[in-house]
Amino acid sequence: MSSFHYFRKLYFAGALLLIVVLIGTIGYMLIDPRFSFLDALYMTINTIGTVGFREVYPLTQTGQIFTIFLIITGFGTFAFAISSLTSYVLTGEFREYYRITKNLNAIEELSGHTIICGYGRNGRQAAHVLKKHGRRFVVIEQKKEVIATLKQKHSELVLEGDATQDDILEKAGIARASSLITTLPIDADNLFIVLSARTLNPNLIIISRASDDNSDKKLKIAGANNVIMPDKIGGAHMASLVLKPDVIEFIDHITGQGGPDINLEEILFDNLPIPLRNKTIRDLEIRNKSGANIVGFKKGNGEFVINPDPDTQLIPDGKLFVLGTPEQIQKLKTLLT
């Protein structure tokens, strides 16, 4: 919401008061040539404020009529300006404007954060997991009642607005963001957000929700890296819990659903120190130096290798998957810096 929305009543009252002052000043100067600009301005302020100080010069009959007109219009305008300022402060508009300005300033300082479009069931769950792992995020939500609840329960940054609009995405810092999650219930809205986000930040990781089977391919063509269909995933997850309950619970645990006591992290080839690039997994000595374990490797062509051989070479565009406790993962990150 723009600052003009909060200030427009004050702008209008101030402009109206200025017009009355100008009319009064010019009017006194035209009615009586003895009035200088300062004399005329003094008489105008004196009249509008109903202070009752003496007149600079005795008024003519025309001057008296003009003063009566100025008292009626000026006092009403002055009272309107004071009431507008009082209303702005007492009704909470000032606090709301201050909160939004503070939010926008904080967002401008963010980099590498995640933008969540929509705070429904899926958006809420995404925010919960990101917060559990200490990732900063900005929520874009249009419904005022949802925003009110969000501000009470979380200290994260919230933007009120339509995420399909480019200016809202830009306010959320999309140019500096690392990822975007769009969870709106209408696939067409998600498609529009994906198109806009990919245009505004070509390097962004975009994850979109989809409800219709036919939307999957369209969203990927538009630029989504991954498309999630909650209904399908939920049903498959429940069936898997029937078939292999302990396996699924273990997977949930290591992927962040069960708690922060164990982490499954990914290490990009580009994040490796230059001396370790194009070496083998054995050369990294991750297990010996940090205690973490390499459980998977993704090749540049997208092929996954489970439990890779120690002689597997680290090639450009590759990615390692490492499992360990938070302490082991932190130690590993320190070694690779």
Coordinates of C-alpha atoms in Angstrom, one line a residue:
M1 CA 0.0 0.0 0.0
S2 CA 1.5 3.4 -1.0
S3 CA 2.4 6.1 1.4
F4 CA 0.0 8.4 -0.5
H5 CA -2.8 6.2 0.7
Y6 CA -1.9 7.1 4.3
F7 CA -1.1 10.8 3.7
R8 CA -3.8 11.7 1.1
K9 CA -6.1 13.2 3.7
L10 CA -3.3 15.3 5.2
Y11 CA -2.1 16.3 1.7
F12 CA -5.6 17.5 0.9
A13 CA -6.1 19.4 4.2
G14 CA -2.6 21.0 3.8
A15 CA -3.2 22.0 0.2
L16 CA -6.6 23.5 1.1
L17 CA -5.1 25.5 4.0
L18 CA -2.3 26.7 1.8
I19 CA -4.8 27.9 -0.8
V20 CA -6.8 29.8 1.8
V21 CA -3.6 31.5 3.1
L22 CA -2.6 32.5 -0.4
I23 CA -6.1 33.9 -1.2
G24 CA -6.1 35.8 2.1
T25 CA -2.6 37.2 1.6
I26 CA -3.2 38.3 -2.0
G27 CA -6.7 39.6 -1.1
Y28 CA -5.4 41.9 1.6
M29 CA -2.7 43.2 -0.7
L30 CA -5.2 44.0 -3.5
I31 CA -7.9 45.5 -1.2
D32 CA -5.4 47.9 0.6
P33 CA -2.1 48.9 -1.1
R34 CA -0.7 49.8 2.3
F35 CA -0.4 46.1 3.2
S36 CA 3.0 44.6 2.4
F37 CA 3.3 40.9 1.7
L38 CA 4.3 40.3 5.4
D39 CA 1.5 42.5 6.7
A40 CA -1.0 40.7 4.5
L41 CA 0.3 37.2 5.6
Y42 CA 0.2 38.3 9.2
M43 CA -3.4 39.5 8.9
T44 CA -4.4 36.2 7.1
I45 CA -2.9 33.9 9.8
N46 CA -4.3 36.1 12.5
T47 CA -7.8 35.9 11.0
I48 CA -7.7 32.1 10.2
G49 CA -6.4 31.3 13.7
T50 CA -8.9 33.6 15.3
V51 CA -6.1 34.9 17.6
G52 CA -7.6 38.3 17.9
F53 CA -4.4 40.5 17.7
R54 CA -4.8 44.1 16.5
E55 CA -5.1 44.9 12.8
V56 CA -2.0 46.2 11.1
Y57 CA -4.1 49.0 9.5
P58 CA -7.8 49.9 10.1
L59 CA -9.9 47.9 7.6
T60 CA -12.0 49.5 5.0
Q61 CA -15.6 48.3 4.5
T62 CA -14.4 46.1 1.7
G63 CA -11.6 44.8 3.9
Q64 CA -14.1 44.0 6.7
I65 CA -16.3 42.0 4.3
F66 CA -13.3 40.1 3.0
T67 CA -12.2 39.4 6.6
I68 CA -15.6 38.0 7.4
F69 CA -15.4 35.7 4.4
L70 CA -11.8 34.7 5.4
I71 CA -12.9 33.9 9.0
I72 CA -15.7 31.6 7.8
T73 CA -13.7 29.7 5.2
G74 CA -10.3 29.9 6.9
F75 CA -11.4 28.7 10.4
G76 CA -13.3 25.7 8.8
T77 CA -10.3 24.8 6.8
F78 CA -7.9 25.1 9.8
A79 CA -10.2 23.0 11.9
F80 CA -10.4 20.4 9.2
A81 CA -6.5 20.3 8.9
I82 CA -6.2 19.8 12.7
S83 CA -8.8 17.1 12.8
S84 CA -7.1 15.3 9.9
L85 CA -3.8 15.3 11.7
T86 CA -5.4 14.2 15.0
S87 CA -7.3 11.4 13.3
Y88 CA -4.2 10.3 11.5
V89 CA -2.3 9.9 14.7
L90 CA -5.1 8.5 17.0
T91 CA -6.7 6.0 14.6
G92 CA -3.5 4.1 14.1
E93 CA -2.8 5.1 10.5
F94 CA 0.5 6.6 11.5
R95 CA 1.6 3.4 13.3
E96 CA 0.5 1.3 10.2
Y97 CA 2.5 3.6 7.9
Y98 CA 5.5 3.4 10.2
R99 CA 5.2 -0.4 10.3
I100 CA 5.0 -0.7 6.5
T101 CA 7.9 1.7 6.0
K102 CA 10.0 -0.3 8.5
N103 CA 9.1 -3.5 6.7
L104 CA 10.1 -2.2 3.3
N105 CA 13.4 -0.9 4.7
A106 CA 14.1 -4.3 6.3
I107 CA 13.3 -6.1 3.0
E108 CA 15.7 -3.8 1.1
E109 CA 18.5 -5.2 3.3
L110 CA 17.7 -8.8 2.6
S111 CA 19.6 -10.9 0.1
G112 CA 19.3 -14.6 -0.7
H113 CA 15.9 -14.9 1.0
T114 CA 12.8 -16.7 -0.1
I115 CA 9.6 -15.1 -1.2
I116 CA 6.3 -17.0 -0.3
C117 CA 3.3 -16.0 -2.4
G118 CA 0.2 -16.8 -0.5
Y119 CA -0.2 -17.9 3.2
G120 CA -2.7 -20.7 2.9
R121 CA -2.1 -24.2 4.2
N122 CA 0.8 -24.8 1.9
G123 CA 2.4 -21.4 2.3
R124 CA 2.0 -21.7 6.1
Q125 CA 3.8 -25.1 6.1
A126 CA 6.6 -23.8 3.9
A127 CA 7.1 -20.8 6.2
H128 CA 7.2 -23.1 9.2
V129 CA 9.9 -25.3 7.8
L130 CA 12.0 -22.3 6.5
K131 CA 11.8 -20.7 9.9
K132 CA 12.8 -23.9 11.7
H133 CA 16.0 -24.0 9.6
G134 CA 16.8 -20.3 10.1
R135 CA 16.0 -19.2 6.5
R136 CA 14.8 -15.6 6.0
F137 CA 11.6 -15.2 4.0
V138 CA 9.0 -12.6 2.9
V139 CA 5.4 -13.5 2.8
I140 CA 3.1 -11.8 0.2
E141 CA -0.6 -12.1 1.1
Q142 CA -3.7 -10.2 -0.2
K143 CA -6.3 -11.1 2.5
K144 CA -6.3 -8.6 5.4
E145 CA -7.6 -11.2 7.9
V146 CA -4.8 -13.6 7.1
I147 CA -2.2 -10.8 7.4
A148 CA -3.6 -9.8 10.8
T149 CA -3.1 -13.4 12.0
L150 CA 0.3 -13.7 10.5
K151 CA 1.6 -10.5 12.2
Q152 CA 0.4 -11.8 15.5
K153 CA 2.1 -15.2 15.3
H154 CA 5.3 -14.5 13.4
S155 CA 7.9 -11.8 13.3
E156 CA 8.8 -12.4 9.7
L157 CA 8.3 -9.8 7.1
V158 CA 4.9 -9.5 5.5
L159 CA 3.8 -7.6 2.4
E160 CA 0.1 -6.9 1.7
G161 CA -0.6 -7.0 -2.0
D162 CA -1.3 -9.0 -5.1
A163 CA 1.7 -11.2 -5.9
T164 CA 0.8 -11.3 -9.6
Q165 CA 1.8 -7.6 -9.8
D166 CA 5.5 -7.0 -10.6
D167 CA 5.8 -4.0 -8.3
I168 CA 4.8 -6.2 -5.3
L169 CA 7.4 -8.8 -6.3
E170 CA 10.0 -6.0 -6.6
K171 CA 9.1 -4.6 -3.2
A172 CA 9.7 -8.2 -1.8
G173 CA 13.2 -8.0 -3.2
I174 CA 12.9 -10.5 -6.0
A175 CA 16.0 -9.3 -7.7
R176 CA 18.1 -10.3 -4.6
A177 CA 16.0 -13.4 -3.6
S178 CA 17.4 -16.9 -4.1
S179 CA 14.0 -18.6 -4.3
L180 CA 10.3 -18.2 -4.7
I181 CA 7.4 -20.4 -3.6
T182 CA 4.0 -19.7 -5.0
T183 CA 1.1 -21.5 -3.3
L184 CA -2.0 -19.7 -4.6
P185 CA -5.1 -21.9 -5.1
I186 CA -5.6 -20.8 -8.7
D187 CA -3.2 -22.3 -11.2
A188 CA -3.5 -19.3 -13.6
D189 CA -2.3 -17.0 -10.8
N190 CA 0.7 -19.2 -10.1
L191 CA 1.5 -19.3 -13.8
F192 CA 1.4 -15.5 -14.0
I193 CA 3.7 -15.3 -10.9
V194 CA 6.2 -17.8 -12.4
L195 CA 6.4 -15.9 -15.6
S196 CA 6.9 -12.6 -13.9
A197 CA 9.4 -14.0 -11.4
R198 CA 11.5 -15.7 -14.1
T199 CA 11.6 -12.4 -16.1
L200 CA 12.6 -10.3 -13.0
N201 CA 15.2 -12.8 -11.8
P202 CA 16.5 -15.4 -14.3
N203 CA 18.6 -17.2 -11.7
L204 CA 15.7 -17.6 -9.2
I205 CA 14.7 -21.1 -8.0
I206 CA 10.9 -21.2 -8.4
I207 CA 8.7 -23.8 -6.8
S208 CA 5.0 -23.6 -7.7
R209 CA 1.9 -25.3 -6.5
A210 CA -0.5 -26.9 -9.0
S211 CA -4.0 -28.3 -8.6
D212 CA -4.8 -29.4 -12.2
D213 CA -2.8 -32.2 -13.9
N214 CA -2.6 -30.2 -17.1
S215 CA -0.9 -27.3 -15.3
D216 CA 2.3 -29.1 -14.4
K217 CA 3.9 -28.8 -17.9
K218 CA 2.7 -25.3 -18.4
L219 CA 4.3 -24.1 -15.2
K220 CA 7.6 -25.7 -16.0
I221 CA 7.5 -24.2 -19.5
A222 CA 6.8 -20.8 -17.8
G223 CA 10.0 -21.2 -15.7
A224 CA 9.2 -23.2 -12.6
N225 CA 12.0 -25.4 -11.4
N226 CA 9.6 -27.7 -9.6
V227 CA 5.9 -28.1 -9.5
I228 CA 4.2 -29.6 -6.5
M229 CA 0.7 -31.1 -6.5
P230 CA -0.3 -31.3 -2.8
D231 CA -3.3 -33.7 -3.4
K232 CA -1.1 -36.2 -5.2
I233 CA 1.8 -36.0 -2.8
G234 CA -0.5 -36.2 0.2
G235 CA -2.2 -39.3 -1.0
A236 CA 1.0 -41.0 -2.0
H237 CA 2.6 -40.1 1.3
M238 CA -0.3 -41.7 3.2
A239 CA -0.1 -44.8 1.1
S240 CA 3.6 -45.1 1.7
L241 CA 3.1 -44.8 5.5
V242 CA 0.9 -47.9 5.2
L243 CA 3.4 -49.8 3.2
K244 CA 6.7 -48.6 4.7
P245 CA 5.9 -46.5 7.8
D246 CA 9.4 -46.4 9.4
V247 CA 11.1 -45.7 6.1
I248 CA 8.9 -42.7 5.4
E249 CA 9.1 -41.4 8.9
F250 CA 12.9 -41.6 8.7
I251 CA 12.9 -39.7 5.4
D252 CA 10.7 -37.1 6.9
H253 CA 13.1 -36.8 9.8
I254 CA 16.2 -36.2 7.7
T255 CA 14.5 -33.9 5.3
G256 CA 13.5 -31.4 8.0
Q257 CA 10.0 -32.5 9.0
G258 CA 11.0 -34.2 12.2
G259 CA 13.2 -31.6 13.7
P260 CA 16.5 -29.7 13.5
D261 CA 18.7 -32.4 15.1
I262 CA 19.8 -33.9 11.7
N263 CA 20.3 -32.2 8.3
L264 CA 20.4 -33.3 4.7
E265 CA 22.3 -30.6 2.9
E266 CA 23.4 -30.1 -0.7
I267 CA 26.9 -28.8 -1.8
L268 CA 27.2 -27.3 -5.2
F269 CA 30.3 -27.8 -7.3
D270 CA 30.8 -24.0 -7.6
N271 CA 30.8 -23.8 -3.8
L272 CA 33.7 -26.1 -3.4
P273 CA 37.2 -24.6 -2.9
I274 CA 39.1 -24.4 -6.2
P275 CA 41.7 -27.0 -5.1
L276 CA 38.9 -29.6 -4.5
R277 CA 37.1 -29.2 -7.8
N278 CA 37.4 -32.0 -10.3
K279 CA 38.7 -34.2 -7.5
T280 CA 37.1 -37.4 -6.3
I281 CA 34.8 -37.9 -3.3
R282 CA 37.7 -39.7 -1.6
D283 CA 39.9 -36.6 -1.9
L284 CA 37.3 -34.5 0.0
E285 CA 37.7 -36.6 3.2
I286 CA 34.3 -35.3 4.4
R287 CA 33.7 -38.2 6.7
N288 CA 37.1 -38.0 8.4
K289 CA 37.2 -34.2 8.7
S290 CA 33.6 -33.4 9.7
G291 CA 31.8 -36.7 10.6
A292 CA 29.1 -36.1 7.9
N293 CA 28.3 -38.6 5.2
I294 CA 27.9 -38.2 1.5
V295 CA 24.7 -40.1 0.6
G296 CA 24.1 -39.0 -3.0
F297 CA 25.5 -37.2 -6.0
K298 CA 23.7 -35.4 -8.9
K299 CA 25.5 -35.2 -12.2
G300 CA 25.3 -32.3 -14.5
N301 CA 22.8 -34.1 -16.8
G302 CA 20.4 -34.5 -13.9
E303 CA 21.2 -38.1 -13.2
F304 CA 21.2 -39.1 -9.5
V305 CA 23.7 -41.5 -8.0
I306 CA 22.7 -43.0 -4.6
N307 CA 25.6 -43.8 -2.2
P308 CA 28.2 -42.8 -4.8
D309 CA 31.6 -44.6 -5.0
P310 CA 34.5 -42.9 -3.3
D311 CA 36.2 -42.6 -6.7
T312 CA 33.3 -40.6 -8.2
Q313 CA 34.8 -37.4 -9.7
L314 CA 33.3 -34.1 -8.9
I315 CA 32.4 -32.5 -12.2
P316 CA 31.0 -29.0 -13.1
D317 CA 27.3 -28.6 -12.5
G318 CA 27.4 -31.5 -10.1
K319 CA 25.9 -31.5 -6.6
L320 CA 26.7 -33.5 -3.4
F321 CA 24.1 -34.6 -0.8
V322 CA 25.5 -34.7 2.7
L323 CA 23.8 -36.1 5.8
G324 CA 24.8 -35.2 9.3
T325 CA 24.0 -33.4 12.5
P326 CA 23.8 -29.6 12.6
E327 CA 27.3 -29.5 14.2
Q328 CA 28.7 -31.8 11.6
I329 CA 27.2 -29.8 8.8
Q330 CA 28.4 -26.5 10.2
K331 CA 31.9 -28.0 10.6
L332 CA 31.8 -29.1 7.0
K333 CA 30.7 -25.7 5.8
T334 CA 33.6 -24.2 7.7
L335 CA 36.1 -26.6 6.0
L336 CA 34.8 -25.7 2.6
T337 CA 35.0 -21.9 3.0

